[in-house]
Every structure is written in structure tokens, then in C-alpha cells.
PDB file of C-alpha atoms in Angstrom:
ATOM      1  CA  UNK A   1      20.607  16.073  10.573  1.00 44.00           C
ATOM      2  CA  UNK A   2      20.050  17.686   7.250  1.00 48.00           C
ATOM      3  CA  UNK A   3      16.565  18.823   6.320  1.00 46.00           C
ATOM      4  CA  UNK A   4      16.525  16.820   2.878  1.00 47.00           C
ATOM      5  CA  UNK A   5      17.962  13.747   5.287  1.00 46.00           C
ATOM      6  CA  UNK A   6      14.863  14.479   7.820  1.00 44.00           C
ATOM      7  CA  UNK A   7      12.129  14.616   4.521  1.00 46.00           C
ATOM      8  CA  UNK A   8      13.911  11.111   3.017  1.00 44.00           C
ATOM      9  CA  UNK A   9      13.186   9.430   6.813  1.00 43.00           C
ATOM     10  CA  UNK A  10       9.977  10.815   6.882  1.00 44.00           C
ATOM     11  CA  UNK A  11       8.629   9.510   3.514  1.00 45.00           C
ATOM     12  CA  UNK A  12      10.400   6.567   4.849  1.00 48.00           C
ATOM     13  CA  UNK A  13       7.792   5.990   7.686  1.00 42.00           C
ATOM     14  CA  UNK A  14       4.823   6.641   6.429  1.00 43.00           C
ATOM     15  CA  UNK A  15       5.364   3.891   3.327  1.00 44.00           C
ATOM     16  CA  UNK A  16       6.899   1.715   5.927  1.00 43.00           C
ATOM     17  CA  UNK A  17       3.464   2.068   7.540  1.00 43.00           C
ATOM     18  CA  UNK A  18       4.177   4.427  10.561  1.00 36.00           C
ATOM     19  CA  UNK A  19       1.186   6.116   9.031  1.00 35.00           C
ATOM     20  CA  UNK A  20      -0.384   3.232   7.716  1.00 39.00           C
ATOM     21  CA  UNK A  21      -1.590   3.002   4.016  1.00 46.00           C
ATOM     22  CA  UNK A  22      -5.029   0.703   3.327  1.00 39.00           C
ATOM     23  CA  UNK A  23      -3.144  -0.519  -0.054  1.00 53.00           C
ATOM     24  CA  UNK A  24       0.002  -2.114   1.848  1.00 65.00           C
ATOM     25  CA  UNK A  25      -2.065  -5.385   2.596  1.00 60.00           C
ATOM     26  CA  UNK A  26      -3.278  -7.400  -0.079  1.00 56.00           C
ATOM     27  CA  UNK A  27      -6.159  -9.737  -0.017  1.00 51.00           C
ATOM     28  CA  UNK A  28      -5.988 -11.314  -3.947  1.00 49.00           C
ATOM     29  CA  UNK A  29      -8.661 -12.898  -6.195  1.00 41.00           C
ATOM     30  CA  UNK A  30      -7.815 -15.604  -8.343  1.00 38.00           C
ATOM     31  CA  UNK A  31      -9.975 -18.217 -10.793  1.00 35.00           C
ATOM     32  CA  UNK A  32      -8.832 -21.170  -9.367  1.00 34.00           C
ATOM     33  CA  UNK A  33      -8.056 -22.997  -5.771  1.00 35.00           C
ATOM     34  CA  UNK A  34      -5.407 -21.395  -3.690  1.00 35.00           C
ATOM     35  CA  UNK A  35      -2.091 -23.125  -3.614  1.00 39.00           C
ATOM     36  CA  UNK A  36      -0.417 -23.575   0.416  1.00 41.00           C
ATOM     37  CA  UNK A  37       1.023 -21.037   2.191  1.00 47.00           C
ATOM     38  CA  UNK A  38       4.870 -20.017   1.976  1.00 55.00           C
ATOM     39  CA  UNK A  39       7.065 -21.206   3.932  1.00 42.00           C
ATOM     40  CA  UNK A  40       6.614 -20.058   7.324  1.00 42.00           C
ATOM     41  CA  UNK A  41       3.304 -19.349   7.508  1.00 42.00           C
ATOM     42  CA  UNK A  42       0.862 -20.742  10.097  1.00 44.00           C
ATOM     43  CA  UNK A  43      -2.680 -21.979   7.473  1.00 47.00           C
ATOM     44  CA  UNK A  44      -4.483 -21.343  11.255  1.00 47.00           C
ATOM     45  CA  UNK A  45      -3.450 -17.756  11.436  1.00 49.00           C
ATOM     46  CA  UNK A  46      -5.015 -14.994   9.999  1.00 74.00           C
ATOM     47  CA  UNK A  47      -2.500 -12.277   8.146  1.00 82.00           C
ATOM     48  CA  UNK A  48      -2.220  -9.402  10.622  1.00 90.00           C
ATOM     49  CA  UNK A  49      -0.753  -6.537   8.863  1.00 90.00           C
ATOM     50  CA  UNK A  50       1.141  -5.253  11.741  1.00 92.00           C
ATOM     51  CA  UNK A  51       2.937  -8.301  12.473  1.00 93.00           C
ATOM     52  CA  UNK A  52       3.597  -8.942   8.605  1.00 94.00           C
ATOM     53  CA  UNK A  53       5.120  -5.184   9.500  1.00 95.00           C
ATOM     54  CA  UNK A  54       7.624  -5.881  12.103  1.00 96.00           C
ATOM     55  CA  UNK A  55       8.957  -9.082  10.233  1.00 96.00           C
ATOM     56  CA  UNK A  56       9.154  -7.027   7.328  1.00 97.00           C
ATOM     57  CA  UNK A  57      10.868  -4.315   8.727  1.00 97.00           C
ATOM     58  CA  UNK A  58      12.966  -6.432  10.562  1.00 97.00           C
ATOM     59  CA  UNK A  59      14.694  -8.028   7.588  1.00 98.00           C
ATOM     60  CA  UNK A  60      16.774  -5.237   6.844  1.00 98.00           C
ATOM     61  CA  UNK A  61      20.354  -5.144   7.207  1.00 97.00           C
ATOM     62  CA  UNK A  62      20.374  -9.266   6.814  1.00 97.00           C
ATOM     63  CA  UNK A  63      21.543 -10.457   3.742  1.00 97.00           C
ATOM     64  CA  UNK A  64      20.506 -12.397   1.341  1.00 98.00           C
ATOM     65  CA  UNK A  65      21.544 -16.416   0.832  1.00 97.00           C
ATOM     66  CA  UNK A  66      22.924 -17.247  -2.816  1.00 97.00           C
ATOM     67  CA  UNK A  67      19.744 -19.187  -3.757  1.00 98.00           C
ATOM     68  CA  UNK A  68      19.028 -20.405  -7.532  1.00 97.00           C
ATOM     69  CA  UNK A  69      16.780 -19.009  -9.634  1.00 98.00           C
ATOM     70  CA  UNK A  70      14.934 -19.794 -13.083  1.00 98.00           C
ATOM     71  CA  UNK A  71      14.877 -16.728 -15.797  1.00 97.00           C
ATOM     72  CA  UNK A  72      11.310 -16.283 -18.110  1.00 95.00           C
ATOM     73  CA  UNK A  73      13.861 -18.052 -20.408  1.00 94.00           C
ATOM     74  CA  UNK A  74      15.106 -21.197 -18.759  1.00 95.00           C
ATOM     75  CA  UNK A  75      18.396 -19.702 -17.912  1.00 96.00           C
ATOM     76  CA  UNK A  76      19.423 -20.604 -14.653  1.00 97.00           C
ATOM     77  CA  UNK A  77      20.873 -18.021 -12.477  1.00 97.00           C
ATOM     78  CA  UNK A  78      21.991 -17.338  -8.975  1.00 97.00           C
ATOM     79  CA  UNK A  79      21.819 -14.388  -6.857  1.00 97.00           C
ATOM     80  CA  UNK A  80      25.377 -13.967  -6.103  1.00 97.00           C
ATOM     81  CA  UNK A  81      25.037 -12.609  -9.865  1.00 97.00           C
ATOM     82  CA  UNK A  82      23.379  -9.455  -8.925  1.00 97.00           C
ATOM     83  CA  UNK A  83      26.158  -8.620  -6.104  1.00 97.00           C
ATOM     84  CA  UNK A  84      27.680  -4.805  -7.445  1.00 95.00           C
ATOM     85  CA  UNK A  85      24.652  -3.344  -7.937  1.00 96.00           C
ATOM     86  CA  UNK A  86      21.587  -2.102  -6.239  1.00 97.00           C
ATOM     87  CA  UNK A  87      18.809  -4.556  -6.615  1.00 98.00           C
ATOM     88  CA  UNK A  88      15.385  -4.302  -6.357  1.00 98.00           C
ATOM     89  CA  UNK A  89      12.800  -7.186  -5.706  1.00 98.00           C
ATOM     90  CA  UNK A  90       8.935  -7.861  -6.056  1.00 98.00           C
ATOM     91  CA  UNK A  91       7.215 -10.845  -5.368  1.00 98.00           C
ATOM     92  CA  UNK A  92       4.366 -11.457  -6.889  1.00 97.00           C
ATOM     93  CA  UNK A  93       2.050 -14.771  -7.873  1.00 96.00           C
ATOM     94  CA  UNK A  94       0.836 -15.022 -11.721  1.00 96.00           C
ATOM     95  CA  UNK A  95      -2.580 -16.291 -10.312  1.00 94.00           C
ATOM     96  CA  UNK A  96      -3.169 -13.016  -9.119  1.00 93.00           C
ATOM     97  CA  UNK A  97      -5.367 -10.850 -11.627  1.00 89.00           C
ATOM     98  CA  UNK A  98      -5.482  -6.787 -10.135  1.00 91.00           C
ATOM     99  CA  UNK A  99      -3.029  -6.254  -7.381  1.00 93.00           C
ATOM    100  CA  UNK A 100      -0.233  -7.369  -8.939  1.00 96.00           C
ATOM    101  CA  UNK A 101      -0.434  -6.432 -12.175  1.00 97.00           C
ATOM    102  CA  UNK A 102      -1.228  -3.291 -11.296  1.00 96.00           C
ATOM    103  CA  UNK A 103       1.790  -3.534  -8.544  1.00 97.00           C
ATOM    104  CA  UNK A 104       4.292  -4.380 -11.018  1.00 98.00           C
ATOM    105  CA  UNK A 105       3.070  -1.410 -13.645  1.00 97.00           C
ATOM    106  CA  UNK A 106       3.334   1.055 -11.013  1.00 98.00           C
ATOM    107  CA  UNK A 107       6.983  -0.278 -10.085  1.00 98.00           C
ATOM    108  CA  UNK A 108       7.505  -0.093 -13.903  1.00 98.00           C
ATOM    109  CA  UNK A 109       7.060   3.543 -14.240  1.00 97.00           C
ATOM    110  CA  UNK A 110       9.209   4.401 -10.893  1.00 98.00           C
ATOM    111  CA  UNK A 111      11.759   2.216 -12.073  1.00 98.00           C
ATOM    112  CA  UNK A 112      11.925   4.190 -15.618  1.00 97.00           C
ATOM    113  CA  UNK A 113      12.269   7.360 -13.596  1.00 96.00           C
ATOM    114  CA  UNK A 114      15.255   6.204 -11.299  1.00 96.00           C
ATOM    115  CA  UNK A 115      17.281   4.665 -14.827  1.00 95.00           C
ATOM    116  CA  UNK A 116      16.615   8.101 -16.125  1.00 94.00           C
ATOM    117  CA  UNK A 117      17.980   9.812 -12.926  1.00 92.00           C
ATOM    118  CA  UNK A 118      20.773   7.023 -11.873  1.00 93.00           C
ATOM    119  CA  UNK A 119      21.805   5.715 -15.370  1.00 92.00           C
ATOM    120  CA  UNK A 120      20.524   2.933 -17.381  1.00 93.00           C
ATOM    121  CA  UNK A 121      22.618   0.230 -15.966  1.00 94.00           C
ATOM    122  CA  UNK A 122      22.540   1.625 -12.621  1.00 94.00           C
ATOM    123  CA  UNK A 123      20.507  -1.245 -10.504  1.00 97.00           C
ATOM    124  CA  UNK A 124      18.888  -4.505 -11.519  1.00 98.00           C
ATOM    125  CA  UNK A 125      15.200  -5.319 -10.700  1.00 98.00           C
ATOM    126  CA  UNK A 126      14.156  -8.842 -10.006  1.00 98.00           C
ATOM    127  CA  UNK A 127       9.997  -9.800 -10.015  1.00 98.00           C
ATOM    128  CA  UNK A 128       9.661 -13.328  -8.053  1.00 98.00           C
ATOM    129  CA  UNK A 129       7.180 -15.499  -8.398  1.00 98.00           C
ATOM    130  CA  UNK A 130       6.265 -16.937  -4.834  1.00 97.00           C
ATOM    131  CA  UNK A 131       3.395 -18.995  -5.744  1.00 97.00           C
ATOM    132  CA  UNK A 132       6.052 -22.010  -6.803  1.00 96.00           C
ATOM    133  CA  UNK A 133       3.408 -24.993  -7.950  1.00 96.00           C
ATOM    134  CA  UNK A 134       2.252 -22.156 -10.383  1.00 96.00           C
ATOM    135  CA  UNK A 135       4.801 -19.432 -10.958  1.00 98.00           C
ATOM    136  CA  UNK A 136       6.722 -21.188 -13.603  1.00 97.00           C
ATOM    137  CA  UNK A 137       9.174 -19.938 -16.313  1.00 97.00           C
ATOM    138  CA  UNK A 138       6.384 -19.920 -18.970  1.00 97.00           C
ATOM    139  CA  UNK A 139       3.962 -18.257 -16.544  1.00 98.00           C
ATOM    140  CA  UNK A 140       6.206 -15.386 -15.154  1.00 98.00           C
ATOM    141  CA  UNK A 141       7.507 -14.829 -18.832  1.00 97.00           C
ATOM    142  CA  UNK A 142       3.377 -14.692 -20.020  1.00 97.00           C
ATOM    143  CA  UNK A 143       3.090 -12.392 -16.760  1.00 97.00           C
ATOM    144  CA  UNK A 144       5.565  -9.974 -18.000  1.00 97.00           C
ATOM    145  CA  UNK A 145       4.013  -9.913 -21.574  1.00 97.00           C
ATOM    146  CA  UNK A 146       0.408  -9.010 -20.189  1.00 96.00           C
ATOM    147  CA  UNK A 147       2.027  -6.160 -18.347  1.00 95.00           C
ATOM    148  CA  UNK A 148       4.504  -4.585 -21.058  1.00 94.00           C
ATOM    149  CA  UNK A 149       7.148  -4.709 -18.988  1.00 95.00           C
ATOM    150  CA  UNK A 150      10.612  -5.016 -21.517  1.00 93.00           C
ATOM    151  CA  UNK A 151      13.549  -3.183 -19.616  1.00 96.00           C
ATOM    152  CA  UNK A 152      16.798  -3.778 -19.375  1.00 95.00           C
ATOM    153  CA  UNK A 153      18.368  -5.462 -16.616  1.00 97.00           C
ATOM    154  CA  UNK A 154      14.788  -6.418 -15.280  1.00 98.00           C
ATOM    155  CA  UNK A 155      14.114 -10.465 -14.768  1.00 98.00           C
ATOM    156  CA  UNK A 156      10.884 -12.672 -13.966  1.00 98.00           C
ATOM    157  CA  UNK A 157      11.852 -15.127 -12.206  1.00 98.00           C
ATOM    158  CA  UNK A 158      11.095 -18.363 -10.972  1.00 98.00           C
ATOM    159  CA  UNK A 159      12.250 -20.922  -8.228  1.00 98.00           C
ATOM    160  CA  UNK A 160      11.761 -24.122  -6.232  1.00 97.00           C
ATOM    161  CA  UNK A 161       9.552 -24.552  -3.019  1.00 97.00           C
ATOM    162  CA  UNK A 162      13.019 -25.208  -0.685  1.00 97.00           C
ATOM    163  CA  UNK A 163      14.430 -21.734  -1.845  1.00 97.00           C
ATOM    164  CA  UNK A 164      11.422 -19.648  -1.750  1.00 98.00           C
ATOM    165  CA  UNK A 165      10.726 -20.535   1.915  1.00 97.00           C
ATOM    166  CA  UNK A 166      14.266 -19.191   2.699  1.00 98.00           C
ATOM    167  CA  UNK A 167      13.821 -16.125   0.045  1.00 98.00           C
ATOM    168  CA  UNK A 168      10.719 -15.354   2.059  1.00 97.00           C
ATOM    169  CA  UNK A 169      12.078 -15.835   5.265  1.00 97.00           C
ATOM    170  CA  UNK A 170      15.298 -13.373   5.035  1.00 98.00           C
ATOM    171  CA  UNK A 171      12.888 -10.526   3.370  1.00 98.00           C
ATOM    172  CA  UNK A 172      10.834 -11.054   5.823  1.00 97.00           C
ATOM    173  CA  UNK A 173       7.609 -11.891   3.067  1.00 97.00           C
ATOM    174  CA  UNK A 174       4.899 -13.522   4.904  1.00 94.00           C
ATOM    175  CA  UNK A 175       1.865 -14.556   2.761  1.00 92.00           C
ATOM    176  CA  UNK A 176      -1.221 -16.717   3.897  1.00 89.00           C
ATOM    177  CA  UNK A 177      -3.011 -19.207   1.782  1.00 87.00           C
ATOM    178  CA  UNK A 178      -6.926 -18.090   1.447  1.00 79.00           C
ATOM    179  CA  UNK A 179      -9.605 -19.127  -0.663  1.00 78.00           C
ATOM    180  CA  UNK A 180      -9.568 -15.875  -2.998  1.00 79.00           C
ATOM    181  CA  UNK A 181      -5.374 -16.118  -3.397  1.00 85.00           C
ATOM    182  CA  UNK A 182      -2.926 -15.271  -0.814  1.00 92.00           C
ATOM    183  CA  UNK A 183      -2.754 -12.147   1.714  1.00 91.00           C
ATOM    184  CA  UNK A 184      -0.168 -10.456   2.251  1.00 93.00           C
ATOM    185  CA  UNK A 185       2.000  -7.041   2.446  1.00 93.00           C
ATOM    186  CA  UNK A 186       2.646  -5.456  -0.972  1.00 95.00           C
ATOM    187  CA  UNK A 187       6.395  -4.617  -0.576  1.00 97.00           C
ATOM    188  CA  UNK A 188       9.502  -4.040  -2.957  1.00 98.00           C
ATOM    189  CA  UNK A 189      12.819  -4.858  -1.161  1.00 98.00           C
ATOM    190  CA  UNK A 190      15.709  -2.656  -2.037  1.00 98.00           C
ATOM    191  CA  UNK A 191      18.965  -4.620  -1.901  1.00 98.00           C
ATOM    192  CA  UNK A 192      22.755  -3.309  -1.543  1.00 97.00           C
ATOM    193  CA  UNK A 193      25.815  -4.136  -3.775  1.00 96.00           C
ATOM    194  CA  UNK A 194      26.599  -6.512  -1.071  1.00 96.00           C
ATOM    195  CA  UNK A 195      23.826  -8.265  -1.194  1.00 97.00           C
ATOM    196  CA  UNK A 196      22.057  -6.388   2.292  1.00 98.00           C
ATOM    197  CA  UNK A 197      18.546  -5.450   2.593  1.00 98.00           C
ATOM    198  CA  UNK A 198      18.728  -1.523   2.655  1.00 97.00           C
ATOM    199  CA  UNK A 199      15.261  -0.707   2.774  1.00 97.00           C
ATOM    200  CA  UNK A 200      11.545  -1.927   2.146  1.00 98.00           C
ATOM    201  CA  UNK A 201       8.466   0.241  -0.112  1.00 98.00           C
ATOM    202  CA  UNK A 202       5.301  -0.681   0.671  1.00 97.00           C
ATOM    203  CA  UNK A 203       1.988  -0.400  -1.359  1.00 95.00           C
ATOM    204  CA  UNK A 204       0.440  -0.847  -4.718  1.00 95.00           C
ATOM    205  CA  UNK A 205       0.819   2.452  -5.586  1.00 95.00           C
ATOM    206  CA  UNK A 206       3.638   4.945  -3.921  1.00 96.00           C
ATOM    207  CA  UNK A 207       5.276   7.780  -4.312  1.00 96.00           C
ATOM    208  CA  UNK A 208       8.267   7.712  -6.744  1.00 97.00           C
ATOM    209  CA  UNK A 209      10.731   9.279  -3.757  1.00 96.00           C
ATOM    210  CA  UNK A 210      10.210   6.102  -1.482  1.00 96.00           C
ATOM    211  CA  UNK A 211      12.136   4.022  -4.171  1.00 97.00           C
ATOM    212  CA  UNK A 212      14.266   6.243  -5.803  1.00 96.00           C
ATOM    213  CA  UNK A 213      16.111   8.172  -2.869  1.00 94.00           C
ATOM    214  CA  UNK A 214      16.975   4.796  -1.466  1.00 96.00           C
ATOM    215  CA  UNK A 215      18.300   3.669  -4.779  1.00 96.00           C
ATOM    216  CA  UNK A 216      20.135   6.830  -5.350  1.00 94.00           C
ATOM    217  CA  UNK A 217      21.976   6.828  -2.037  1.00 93.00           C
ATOM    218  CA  UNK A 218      23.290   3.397  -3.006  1.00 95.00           C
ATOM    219  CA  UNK A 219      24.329   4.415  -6.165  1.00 92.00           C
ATOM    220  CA  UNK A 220      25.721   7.901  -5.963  1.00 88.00           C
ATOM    221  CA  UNK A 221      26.919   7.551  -1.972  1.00 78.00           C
ATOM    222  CA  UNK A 222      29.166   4.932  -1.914  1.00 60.00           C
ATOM    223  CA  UNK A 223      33.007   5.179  -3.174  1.00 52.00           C
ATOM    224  CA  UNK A 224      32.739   3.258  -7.051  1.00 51.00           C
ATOM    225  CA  UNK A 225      36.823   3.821  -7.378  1.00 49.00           C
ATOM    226  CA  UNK A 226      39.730   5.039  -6.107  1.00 51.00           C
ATOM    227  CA  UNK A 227      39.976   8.459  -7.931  1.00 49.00           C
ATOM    228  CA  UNK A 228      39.397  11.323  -6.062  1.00 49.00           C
ATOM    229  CA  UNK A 229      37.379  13.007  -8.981  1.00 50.00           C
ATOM    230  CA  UNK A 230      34.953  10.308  -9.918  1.00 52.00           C
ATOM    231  CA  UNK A 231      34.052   9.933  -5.710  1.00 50.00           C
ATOM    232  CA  UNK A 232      33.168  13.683  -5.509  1.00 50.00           C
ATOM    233  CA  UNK A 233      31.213  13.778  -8.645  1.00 56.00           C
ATOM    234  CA  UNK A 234      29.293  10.984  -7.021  1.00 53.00           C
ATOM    235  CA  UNK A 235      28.656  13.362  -4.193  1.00 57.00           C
ATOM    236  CA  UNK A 236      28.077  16.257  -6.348  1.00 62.00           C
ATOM    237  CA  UNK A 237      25.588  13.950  -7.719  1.00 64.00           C
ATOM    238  CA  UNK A 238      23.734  12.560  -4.473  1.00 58.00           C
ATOM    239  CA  UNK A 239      23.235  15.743  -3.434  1.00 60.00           C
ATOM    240  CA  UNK A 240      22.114  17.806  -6.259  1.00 71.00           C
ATOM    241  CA  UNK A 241      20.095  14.922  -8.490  1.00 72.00           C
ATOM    242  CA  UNK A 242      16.675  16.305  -6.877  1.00 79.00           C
ATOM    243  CA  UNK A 243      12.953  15.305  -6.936  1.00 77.00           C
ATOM    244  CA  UNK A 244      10.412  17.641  -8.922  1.00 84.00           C
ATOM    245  CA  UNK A 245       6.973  16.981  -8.032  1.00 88.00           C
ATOM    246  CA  UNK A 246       5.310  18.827 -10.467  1.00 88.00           C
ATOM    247  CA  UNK A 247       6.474  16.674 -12.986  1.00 89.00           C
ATOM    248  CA  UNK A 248       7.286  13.436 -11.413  1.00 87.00           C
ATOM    249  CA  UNK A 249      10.513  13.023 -12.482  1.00 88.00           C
ATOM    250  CA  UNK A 250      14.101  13.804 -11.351  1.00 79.00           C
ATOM    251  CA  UNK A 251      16.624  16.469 -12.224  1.00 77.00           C
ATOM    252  CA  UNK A 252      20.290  17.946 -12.049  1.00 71.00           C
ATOM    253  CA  UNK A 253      19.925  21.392  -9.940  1.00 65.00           C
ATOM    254  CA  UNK A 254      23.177  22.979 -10.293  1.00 60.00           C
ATOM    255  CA  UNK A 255      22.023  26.168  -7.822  1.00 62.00           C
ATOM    256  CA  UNK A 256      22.241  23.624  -4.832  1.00 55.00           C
ATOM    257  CA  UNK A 257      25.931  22.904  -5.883  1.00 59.00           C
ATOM    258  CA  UNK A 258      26.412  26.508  -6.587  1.00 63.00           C
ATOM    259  CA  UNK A 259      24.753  28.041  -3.473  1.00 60.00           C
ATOM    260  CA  UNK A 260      26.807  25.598  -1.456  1.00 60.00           C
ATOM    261  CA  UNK A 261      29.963  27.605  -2.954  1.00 64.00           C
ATOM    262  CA  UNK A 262      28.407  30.763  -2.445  1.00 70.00           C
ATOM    263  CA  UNK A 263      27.999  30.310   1.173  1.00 71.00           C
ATOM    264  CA  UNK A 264      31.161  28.620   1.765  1.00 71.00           C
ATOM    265  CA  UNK A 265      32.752  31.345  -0.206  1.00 74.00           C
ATOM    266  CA  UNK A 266      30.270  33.958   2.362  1.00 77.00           C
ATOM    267  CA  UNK A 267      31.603  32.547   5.620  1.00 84.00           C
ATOM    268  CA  UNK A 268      34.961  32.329   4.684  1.00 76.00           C
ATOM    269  CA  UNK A 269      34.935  36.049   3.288  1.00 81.00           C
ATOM    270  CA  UNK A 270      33.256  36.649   6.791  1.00 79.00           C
ATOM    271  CA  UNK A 271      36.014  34.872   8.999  1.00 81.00           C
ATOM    272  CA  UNK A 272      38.881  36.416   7.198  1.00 79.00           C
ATOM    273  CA  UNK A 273      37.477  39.764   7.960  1.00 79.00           C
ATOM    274  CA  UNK A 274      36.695  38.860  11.055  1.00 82.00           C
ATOM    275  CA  UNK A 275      40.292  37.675  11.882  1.00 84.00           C
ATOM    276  CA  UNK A 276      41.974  40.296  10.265  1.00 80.00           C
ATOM    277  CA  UNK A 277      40.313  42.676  12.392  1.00 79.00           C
ATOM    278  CA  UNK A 278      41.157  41.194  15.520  1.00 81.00           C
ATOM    279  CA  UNK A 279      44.552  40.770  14.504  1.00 81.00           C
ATOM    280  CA  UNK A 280      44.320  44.962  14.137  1.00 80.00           C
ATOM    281  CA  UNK A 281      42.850  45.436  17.714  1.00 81.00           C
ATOM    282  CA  UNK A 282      45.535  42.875  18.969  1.00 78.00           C
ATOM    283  CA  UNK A 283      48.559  45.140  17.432  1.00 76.00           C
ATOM    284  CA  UNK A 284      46.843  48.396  18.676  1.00 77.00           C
ATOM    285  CA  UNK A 285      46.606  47.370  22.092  1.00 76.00           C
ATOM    286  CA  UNK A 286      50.149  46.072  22.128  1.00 74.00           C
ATOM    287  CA  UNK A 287      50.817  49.890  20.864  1.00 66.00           C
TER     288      UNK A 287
END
């Protein structure tokens, strides 16, 4: 396997909590009573990280059912709409007065780095709200005016209680009903073009890589037409579009691209002189 490969899987398993982080559970405050539990949770269980874990982890590669949705707007929309992209979502409750706030200005700036790295139209993002008594239109659209969040191709969203229980279910979201909010695992879920869980980012706060090197193998690794050219610019892209840490941000490196050449070009200057001069030893023993 590739070294860059190896480093992506790596950073993979410590946000997917192979080295566990203390900011992937959440235990939220709120002013008023907490609502009832999603779908699927037990009220006489207590949230056990680990287990909210393996669910978690064990949602991806399902995909996800064509549920309706409510925009900040009132537009109603399904998610069959968001099939040909990469899609990104983050639940979140608009009772909730820290974590997720701070949750979905974090996700804000990473997502601002991948658009400027993948293109501006390159994935959608979609910010849920799963408490569903509460999470309404008006409040999700309020909830994305307290945090400044105005980007393109990014929706708050809102839904009944019948679809968020199987929402929850098939991304494997499990959050309990407690007396300061809801507990839970912080996660955002990055979805296919087809509509497949690819991978889950865990925490309130993570490093950009975890998000955007999923996102970029979606978008740069799979075939977008049938011309030759646009497929291996794709690749040129995939493998060169690199993370500088220094700066946070991503960047074209052309010297990966053109020491790939060079060393091609090396070993085939190498073979052909290698050849050639067994083809000479071959003829003078013949002699």
C-alpha cells in the first residue's frame, strides 16, 4: 500500500476513535426540558461511547433511504436530490447552546478549505436537525444565522419524527434523552454520489485531513466521463492536490507529478540499458 494511502487510514482511526478523542461524545446543556430520545434509543440505557462507536462505524457502506426533508425555507426536498455528488451530513439539535455551534463552525471552516481544494460545486453539505418537536424550519434557519454559516450548496434542514428514526438508524446516530440535552457521538457522515456512507469524522474539533481526503477521493477518484483526458486529470489531481500543515490549507504540487515522470523516465532509461547490454553479451557468446 502506498505511504500517503497508509497516513489517510491512519488519520482515519484515530478520529474514528481507535485512539479515542474525549470531544467525540457529547453530553449537551440546554435551557429547557429535554425532548425523547431518537428513534432507537433505549431512555433506560446510558450512552456508552463505544457502542455508539461500533453502530456508527458500522453504517458505512449502507445507503441511505430517499426520506423527505424541510429546507430553512419551507422548500421541501428529498434526498434522492443530492445523488451525483459527495455529501456531507451533521446532525445537530438547535436547543443545544456550545457543542454544536461550535461543531458546525469548525465544519464551516473545513468545508471552505475542501471547496477551495475540490471546486466550489464539488459536494453538498446537509446540517439535520434531530431534535424534531424543536428543530423546525424557523429554528434551523435562526441556527444557521447565529453561526454565520452562508455557503453555497449548504442546507439546514428539518424533518418529521417517522424519518428521523430511519435517518438515524442507517447512519448509525444514536442519541439519549438526558436532563441537560441529549448525549451522543459528535460525527459528520460523508456520503457517495450513490447515495453510500463512505466514511464517518468524529469530534467537535478535527483535523481538516479527516474530512477532506475522504471528500477528495470521491471527487477526483472516480471516472466523471468517458474521455480519456478529463479521467487522468482527475488522477493527476487525486494524487498531487496535497495537504500543507503549516498553513492549513490545500495545494497543487506539481513536483509529485513531475518526480513521478522522472523516475519512470529513470527506470526505463535503466532497463533499456540494461537490455541492450544483455542483448551484447548474448551476440558475443553466440560469436
Amino acid at each position: 500500500m502506498h505511504i500517503k494511502h497508509l497516513l489517510i487510514l491512519f488519520l482515519g482511526l484515530i478520529g474514528a476513535g481507535v485512539m479515542a478523542s474525549p470531544g467525540m461524545a457529547a453530553l449537551h446543556d440546554t435551557s429547557g426540558q429535554a425532548s425523547s430520545p431518537t428513534a432507537g434509543a433505549d431512555p433506560a440505557s446510558k450512552f456508552e461511547q463505544k457502542t455508539a462507536l461500533g453502530v456508527s462505524q458500522g453504517a458505512i457502506g449502507k445507503s441511505l433511504g430517499d426520506y423527505t426533508l424541510t429546507a430553512a425555507d419551507g422548500r421541501n426536498l428529498r434526498m434522492s436530490e443530492f445523488r451525483g455528488k459527495p455529501l456531507v451530513i451533521s446532525l445537530i439539535y438547535t436547543s443545544c447552546y456550545h457543542i454544536c455551534p461550535t461543531t458546525t463552525q469548525h465544519l464551516a471552516k473545513v468545508v471552505r478549505t475542501a471547496r477551495a481544494a475540490l471546486g466550489p460545486e464539488s459536494f453538498n453539505v446537509l446540517t439535520i436537525g434531530f431534535d424534531t418537536p424543536k428543530d423546525t424550519p424557523f429554528a434551523m434557519r435562526q441556527f444557521a444565522l447565529d453561526q454565520s454559516v452562508n455557503i453555497a450548496h449548504w442546507e439546514f434542514l428539518s424533518t418529521d419524527a417517522a424519518a428521523m428514526a430511519g435517518l438515524t438508524r442507517e447512519l448509525g446516530f444514536i442519541a439519549y434523552g438526558a436532563p441537560h440535552g441529549f448525549d451522543h457521538l459528535i460525527q459528520a457522515t460523508v456520503v457517495d454520489a450513490q447515495g453510500k456512507i463512505y466514511r464517518q469524522v468524529y469530534g467537535m474539533t478535527f483535523e481538516t485531513p479527516l474530512l477532506v481526503e475522504p471528500l477528495k477521493e470521491l471527487v477526483f477518484g472516480a471516472p466523471t466521463s468517458s474521455s480519456l483526458l478529463s479521467n487522468l486529470s482527475s488522477r493527476i489531481k487525486l494524487f498531487c492536490t496535497v495537504y500543507d500543515p503549516s498553513s492549513d490549507q490545500y495545494r497543487f504540487d506539481y513536483s509529485i507529478f513531475i518526480g513521478f515522470f522522472i523516475g519512470l523516465g529513470s527506470i526505463g532509461t535503466v532497463s533499456f540499458l540494461l537490455i541492450r547490454e544483455w542483448r551484447r553479451n548474448r551476440r558475443r557468446a553466440r560469436a
